[in-house]
C-alpha positions as a printed NumPy array, in Angstrom:
array([[ 74.841,  44.396,  30.761],
       [ 71.526,  46.19 ,  31.111],
       [ 70.552,  45.108,  27.609],
       [ 71.37 ,  41.474,  28.445],
       [ 69.265,  41.672,  31.623],
       [ 66.341,  43.182,  29.701],
       [ 66.512,  40.424,  27.097],
       [ 66.541,  37.796,  29.861],
       [ 63.487,  39.317,  31.556],
       [ 61.595,  39.545,  28.266],
       [ 62.356,  35.889,  27.529],
       [ 61.296,  34.923,  31.067],
       [ 57.979,  36.76 ,  30.73 ],
       [ 57.397,  35.095,  27.354],
       [ 58.041,  31.664,  28.857],
       [ 55.727,  32.373,  31.789],
       [ 53.046,  33.634,  29.444],
       [ 53.47 ,  30.604,  27.192],
       [ 53.319,  28.278,  30.205],
       [ 50.152,  29.998,  31.479],
       [ 48.527,  29.676,  28.076],
       [ 49.461,  25.995,  27.855],
       [ 48.154,  25.41 ,  31.378],
       [ 44.892,  27.191,  30.51 ],
       [ 44.574,  25.195,  27.285],
       [ 45.18 ,  21.951,  29.175],
       [ 42.426,  22.82 ,  31.666],
       [ 40.01 ,  23.512,  28.793],
       [ 40.846,  20.154,  27.168],
       [ 40.261,  18.275,  30.434],
       [ 36.932,  20.051,  31.024],
       [ 35.767,  19.321,  27.474],
       [ 36.671,  15.656,  27.894],
       [ 34.673,  15.466,  31.111],
       [ 31.694,  17.194,  29.501],
       [ 31.969,  14.879,  26.498],
       [ 31.912,  11.792,  28.706],
       [ 28.888,  13.092,  30.59 ],
       [ 27.094,  13.931,  27.351],
       [ 27.737,  10.47 ,  25.909],
       [ 26.389,   8.862,  29.053],
       [ 23.334,  11.123,  28.972],
       [ 22.63 ,  10.323,  25.312],
       [ 23.107,   6.623,  25.95 ],
       [ 20.745,   6.783,  28.913],
       [ 18.14 ,   8.731,  26.945],
       [ 18.077,   5.987,  24.293],
       [ 17.377,   3.308,  26.872],
       [ 13.832,   2.664,  28.023],
       [ 13.218,   2.016,  31.696],
       [ 13.075,  -1.668,  32.594],
       [ 13.871,  -2.76 ,  29.048],
       [ 10.735,  -1.383,  27.379],
       [ 10.903,  -0.984,  23.587],
       [  8.57 ,   1.47 ,  21.852],
       [  7.14 ,  -0.532,  18.941],
       [  5.257,   2.54 ,  17.711],
       [  7.402,   5.668,  17.805],
       [  4.544,   8.155,  17.332],
       [  6.011,   9.556,  14.095],
       [  6.063,   6.912,  11.353],
       [  5.715,   3.194,  10.628],
       [  9.375,   2.292,  11.047],
       [  9.587,  -1.316,  12.243],
       [  6.23 ,  -2.302,  10.743],
       [  5.121,  -3.854,   7.463],
       [  1.718,  -2.992,   6.034],
       [ -0.538,  -5.825,   4.872],
       [ -3.802,  -5.388,   2.969],
       [ -6.377,  -8.113,   2.455],
       [ -9.9  ,  -7.722,   1.087],
       [ -9.951,  -3.941,   0.87 ],
       [ -7.398,  -1.159,   0.944],
       [ -7.041,  -0.095,   4.567],
       [ -5.091,   3.043,   5.299],
       [ -2.842,   3.844,   8.223],
       [ -1.981,   7.394,   9.154],
       [ -0.471,   9.166,  12.13 ],
       [ -2.115,  12.278,  13.539],
       [ -0.682,  14.045,  16.603],
       [  1.195,  10.915,  17.643],
       [ -1.832,   8.619,  17.244],
       [ -1.762,   5.692,  14.804],
       [ -5.116,   5.425,  12.995],
       [ -6.296,   2.501,  10.857],
       [ -9.455,   2.666,   8.74 ],
       [-10.991,   1.739,   5.393],
       [-10.889,  -2.04 ,   5.252],
       [ -9.472,  -5.316,   6.391],
       [ -5.74 ,  -5.53 ,   6.933],
       [ -3.024,  -5.227,   9.537],
       [  0.403,  -3.995,  10.502],
       [  2.938,  -6.598,  11.582],
       [  6.242,  -5.985,  13.343],
       [  9.446,  -6.909,  11.556],
       [ 10.877,  -8.152,  14.836],
       [  9.642, -11.412,  16.339],
       [  9.077, -12.04 ,  20.034],
       [  8.877, -15.16 ,  22.16 ],
       [  8.291, -14.418,  25.851],
       [  7.285, -10.818,  26.478],
       [  5.091,  -8.243,  28.168],
       [  3.218,  -5.804,  25.937],
       [  1.366,  -2.618,  26.855],
       [ -0.895,  -0.694,  24.474],
       [ -3.498,   2.062,  24.517],
       [ -6.222,   1.572,  21.912],
       [ -9.595,   2.906,  20.841],
       [-12.095,   1.275,  18.465],
       [-15.155,   2.698,  16.717],
       [-17.237,   2.286,  13.565],
       [-17.877,   5.065,  11.076],
       [-21.158,   3.474,   9.907],
       [-22.659,   3.23 ,  13.377],
       [-21.849,  -0.455,  13.735],
       [-19.416,  -2.118,  16.106],
       [-15.707,  -1.485,  16.316],
       [-13.541,  -4.575,  15.971],
       [ -9.795,  -4.969,  16.263],
       [ -7.222,  -6.981,  18.125],
       [ -3.562,  -7.358,  18.945],
       [ -2.116, -10.585,  17.573],
       [  1.102, -12.006,  18.959],
       [  3.575, -14.762,  18.102],
       [  2.259, -14.575,  14.546],
       [  3.715, -16.732,  11.799],
       [  4.181, -15.345,   8.269],
       [  0.908, -14.953,   6.355],
       [  1.473, -17.677,   3.768],
       [ -2.079, -19.004,   3.382],
       [ -3.918, -16.09 ,   1.77 ],
       [ -7.219, -17.95 ,   2.123],
       [ -7.015, -17.066,   5.802],
       [ -7.943, -13.484,   6.64 ],
       [ -5.106, -13.138,   9.128],
       [ -1.933, -15.128,   9.806],
       [ -1.863, -17.847,  12.489],
       [ -1.139, -16.618,  15.996],
       [ -2.832, -15.693,  19.272],
       [ -5.199, -12.712,  19.248],
       [ -5.955, -10.521,  22.249],
       [ -9.462,  -9.345,  21.42 ],
       [-10.563,  -5.711,  21.078],
       [-14.324,  -5.909,  20.495],
       [-16.608,  -4.49 ,  23.18 ],
       [-19.741,  -5.991,  21.625],
       [-18.632,  -9.616,  21.233],
       [-20.268, -11.599,  24.037],
       [-18.513, -14.834,  23.083],
       [-15.047, -13.282,  23.025],
       [-15.217, -10.033,  25.016],
       [-12.397,  -7.515,  24.944],
       [ -9.329,  -9.032,  26.587],
       [-10.12 , -12.62 ,  25.551],
       [ -7.62 , -14.784,  23.695],
       [ -9.851, -15.006,  20.657],
       [-11.445, -18.383,  19.797],
       [ -8.862, -20.387,  21.749],
       [-11.588, -22.455,  23.425],
       [ -9.643, -23.444,  26.515],
       [-10.263, -22.673,  30.177],
       [ -9.419, -19.085,  31.078],
       [ -9.133, -17.82 ,  27.492],
       [-12.513, -16.069,  27.612],
       [-12.308, -12.841,  29.591],
       [-15.16 , -11.46 ,  31.698],
       [-16.96 ,  -8.686,  29.852],
       [-15.301,  -5.398,  30.852],
       [-17.051,  -2.073,  31.363],
       [-15.834,  -0.637,  28.064],
       [-17.521,   0.761,  24.973],
       [-16.697,   2.042,  21.512],
       [-15.046,   5.439,  21.57 ],
       [-13.277,   4.803,  24.888],
       [ -9.521,   4.62 ,  25.169],
       [ -8.584,   1.337,  26.829],
       [ -5.286,  -0.039,  28.031],
       [ -4.323,  -3.596,  27.207],
       [ -1.527,  -5.526,  28.814],
       [ -0.426,  -8.909,  27.461],
       [  1.961, -11.275,  29.232],
       [  3.107, -14.355,  27.321],
       [  5.607, -16.693,  28.976],
       [  5.841, -20.174,  27.513],
       [  2.299, -21.482,  27.141],
       [  0.977, -19.182,  29.879],
       [ -1.026, -16.325,  28.341],
       [ -2.512, -13.455,  30.368],
       [ -4.23 , -10.172,  29.571],
       [ -5.423,  -7.151,  31.55 ],
       [ -7.888,  -4.47 ,  30.43 ],
       [ -7.642,  -1.074,  32.128],
       [ -5.521,  -2.729,  34.798],
       [ -8.062,  -5.46 ,  35.602],
       [ -7.353,  -9.182,  34.992],
       [ -8.99 , -10.536,  31.839],
       [ -7.787, -13.781,  30.221],
       [ -5.521, -16.201,  32.094],
       [ -4.892, -19.546,  30.422],
       [ -2.301, -22.152,  29.529],
       [ -2.341, -23.516,  26.012],
       [ -1.726, -27.281,  26.362],
       [ -0.764, -27.464,  22.685],
       [  1.61 , -24.501,  22.972],
       [  0.574, -23.65 ,  19.413],
       [  2.617, -20.532,  18.804],
       [  6.018, -20.102,  20.412],
       [  7.48 , -17.092,  18.634],
       [  6.411, -14.557,  16.033],
       [  5.564, -10.969,  15.181],
       [  3.148,  -8.526,  16.806],
       [  0.149,  -7.633,  14.646],
       [ -2.238,  -4.663,  14.89 ],
       [ -5.542,  -5.572,  13.278],
       [ -7.928,  -3.49 ,  11.189],
       [-11.006,  -5.689,  10.867],
       [-13.677,  -4.274,   8.565],
       [-14.326,  -1.557,   6.018],
       [-16.379,   0.825,   8.191],
       [-14.354,   0.309,  11.339],
       [-11.598,   2.455,  12.797],
       [ -8.893,   1.613,  15.309],
       [ -6.431,   3.951,  17.006],
       [ -3.256,   3.267,  18.954],
       [ -1.359,   5.938,  20.852],
       [  1.183,   3.708,  22.563],
       [  2.492,   0.233,  21.839],
       [  5.504,  -0.907,  23.824],
       [  7.018,  -4.276,  24.646],
       [  9.738,  -5.799,  26.756],
       [ 11.278,  -9.219,  26.433],
       [ 10.943, -11.634,  29.341],
       [ 13.833, -13.841,  30.401],
       [ 13.13 , -17.564,  30.277],
       [ 13.877, -17.771,  34.006],
       [ 11.029, -15.337,  34.74 ]])
């Protein structure tokens, strides 16, 4: 009888122990699931830019861009997160095309031969099919602090009211911020937060296309340390 009772107690303890282990294991599984859900949400959130901003230049490589060379052999390199273009006429163009958008960039121009820096940010660019043209058709937001006809911030050579920006207080070697807003035929730019060009293209020449970062001449240098964009809804 005593032996039977001892066997029963041993079996009871084993069942209790097994139940405790299963309960503990179940708690661990639930906790891991909760942590996993939180982690997935955190990773998803970290991949999303605030307010829909997309980093066109990631600070590490030229993913998302195609390199185009024209008269010379310009080079593009990345140093400490800064995109540097030098050595001749050419450009980078985005693989993705944009229609209505807001773009923000930080840029610096200079000239290694003591001349004048010259660059620009093209937008809504068509493919460069006519190689007789130096750059593909599209709007250009000017980056040239010494051009009195098309000062920095102008929509270059558009020749309509509001396309020419007032000359900003900028010079070669300075980092400047450029903001571009293109909605329909309404084109606006800001330089260092101040309004620059503000015009409406009656011909609505370019409706959609790629973003282009220009390298203008052989002794010039242009640097970009941020280029981001967000798409604008048509009901904006």
